[in-house]
Coordinates of C-alpha atoms in Angstrom, one line a residue:
M1 CA -12.5 14.9 2.3
H2 CA -13.7 11.4 3.8
T3 CA -17.2 10.8 3.4
E4 CA -18.6 9.1 6.8
T5 CA -18.5 5.7 4.7
E6 CA -15.1 6.1 4.0
T7 CA -14.3 7.0 7.7
R8 CA -15.9 4.0 8.9
R9 CA -14.3 1.8 6.2
S10 CA -10.9 3.1 7.5
E11 CA -11.7 2.4 11.1
I12 CA -12.6 -1.2 10.3
A13 CA -9.2 -1.6 8.1
A14 CA -7.4 -0.4 11.1
L15 CA -8.8 -3.0 13.7
V16 CA -8.1 -5.5 11.6
Q17 CA -5.0 -4.7 11.1
T18 CA -4.2 -4.7 14.3
I19 CA -5.4 -8.0 15.1
A20 CA -3.5 -9.1 11.7
Q21 CA -0.2 -7.6 13.0
S22 CA -0.4 -9.0 16.6
L23 CA -0.7 -12.5 15.1
V24 CA 2.7 -12.2 12.8
D25 CA 6.0 -12.6 13.3
H26 CA 6.9 -9.4 11.2
P27 CA 4.2 -6.8 11.8
E28 CA 5.9 -4.0 9.7
S29 CA 5.0 -6.0 6.5
C30 CA 1.6 -6.5 7.3
H31 CA -1.0 -4.2 5.9
V32 CA -4.9 -3.7 5.4
T33 CA -6.4 -2.2 2.5
A34 CA -10.1 -1.5 2.4
V35 CA -12.2 -0.7 -0.9
G36 CA -15.9 -0.8 -1.5
T37 CA -19.4 0.7 -2.1
S38 CA -21.6 2.5 0.4
T39 CA -23.0 -0.9 1.3
S40 CA -19.9 -3.2 0.9
C41 CA -16.5 -3.3 2.5
L42 CA -13.3 -5.8 1.0
L43 CA -10.7 -5.6 3.3
E44 CA -7.3 -7.0 1.9
I45 CA -4.4 -8.6 4.3
T46 CA -1.3 -8.2 2.8
C47 CA 1.5 -10.2 5.1
A48 CA 4.8 -12.1 4.6
P49 CA 4.8 -15.0 3.0
E50 CA 6.4 -16.8 6.2
D51 CA 3.4 -15.1 8.2
F52 CA 0.7 -16.3 5.9
G53 CA -0.3 -19.1 8.1
R54 CA 0.0 -17.5 11.3
I55 CA -2.9 -15.2 10.1
I56 CA -5.1 -18.3 8.8
G57 CA -4.8 -20.6 11.9
K58 CA -5.1 -24.1 11.9
H59 CA -8.3 -25.2 10.1
R60 CA -8.7 -21.3 9.2
T61 CA -9.8 -20.7 12.6
R62 CA -8.2 -17.2 13.0
L63 CA -8.8 -15.8 9.4
E64 CA -12.5 -16.6 10.4
A65 CA -12.4 -15.2 13.6
I66 CA -11.2 -11.9 12.1
R67 CA -14.2 -11.9 9.3
V68 CA -16.5 -12.1 12.4
L69 CA -14.8 -9.3 14.0
A70 CA -14.9 -7.3 11.0
R71 CA -18.3 -8.2 10.1
A72 CA -19.7 -7.4 13.9
A73 CA -17.7 -4.2 13.9
A74 CA -18.9 -3.2 10.2
K75 CA -23.0 -4.5 11.0
Q76 CA -24.5 -0.9 11.1
E77 CA -22.8 0.6 7.7
F78 CA -21.9 -2.2 5.6
R79 CA -24.6 -5.2 4.4
V80 CA -21.6 -7.0 2.8
V81 CA -18.2 -7.2 4.6
E82 CA -15.3 -9.6 2.9
V83 CA -11.9 -10.4 4.5
E84 CA -9.4 -11.8 2.0
I85 CA -5.5 -12.4 2.9
Q86 CA -2.7 -11.8 0.4
G87 CA 0.5 -13.4 0.7
G88 CA 1.5 -16.8 0.0
R89 CA 2.9 -19.9 1.5
P90 CA 6.6 -19.7 1.7
E91 CA 8.9 -21.6 -0.5
S92 CA 9.4 -25.2 0.4
G93 CA 13.3 -26.7 -0.1
A94 CA 11.9 -29.9 -1.8
S95 CA 11.0 -29.5 -5.4

């Protein structure tokens, strides 16, 4: 059974996932997991390596915008909301 806090955390994760999937070329490989306590929420975005830059954006503007939206959505429920991205940069041809 989900508590109200877990339900709210899942809703915020779904919001972030919808935003992230709309930015990438491979939305099927983009997932968001949410963990935390009763006062904090950590959202981890996992994506394909080639989509990493699309979520971050130039000068990290897209990632910062996602963080602002997640914090705004969670303001009533959580004191601390962090959004991190997992993926990595694509391998370059030059070594």
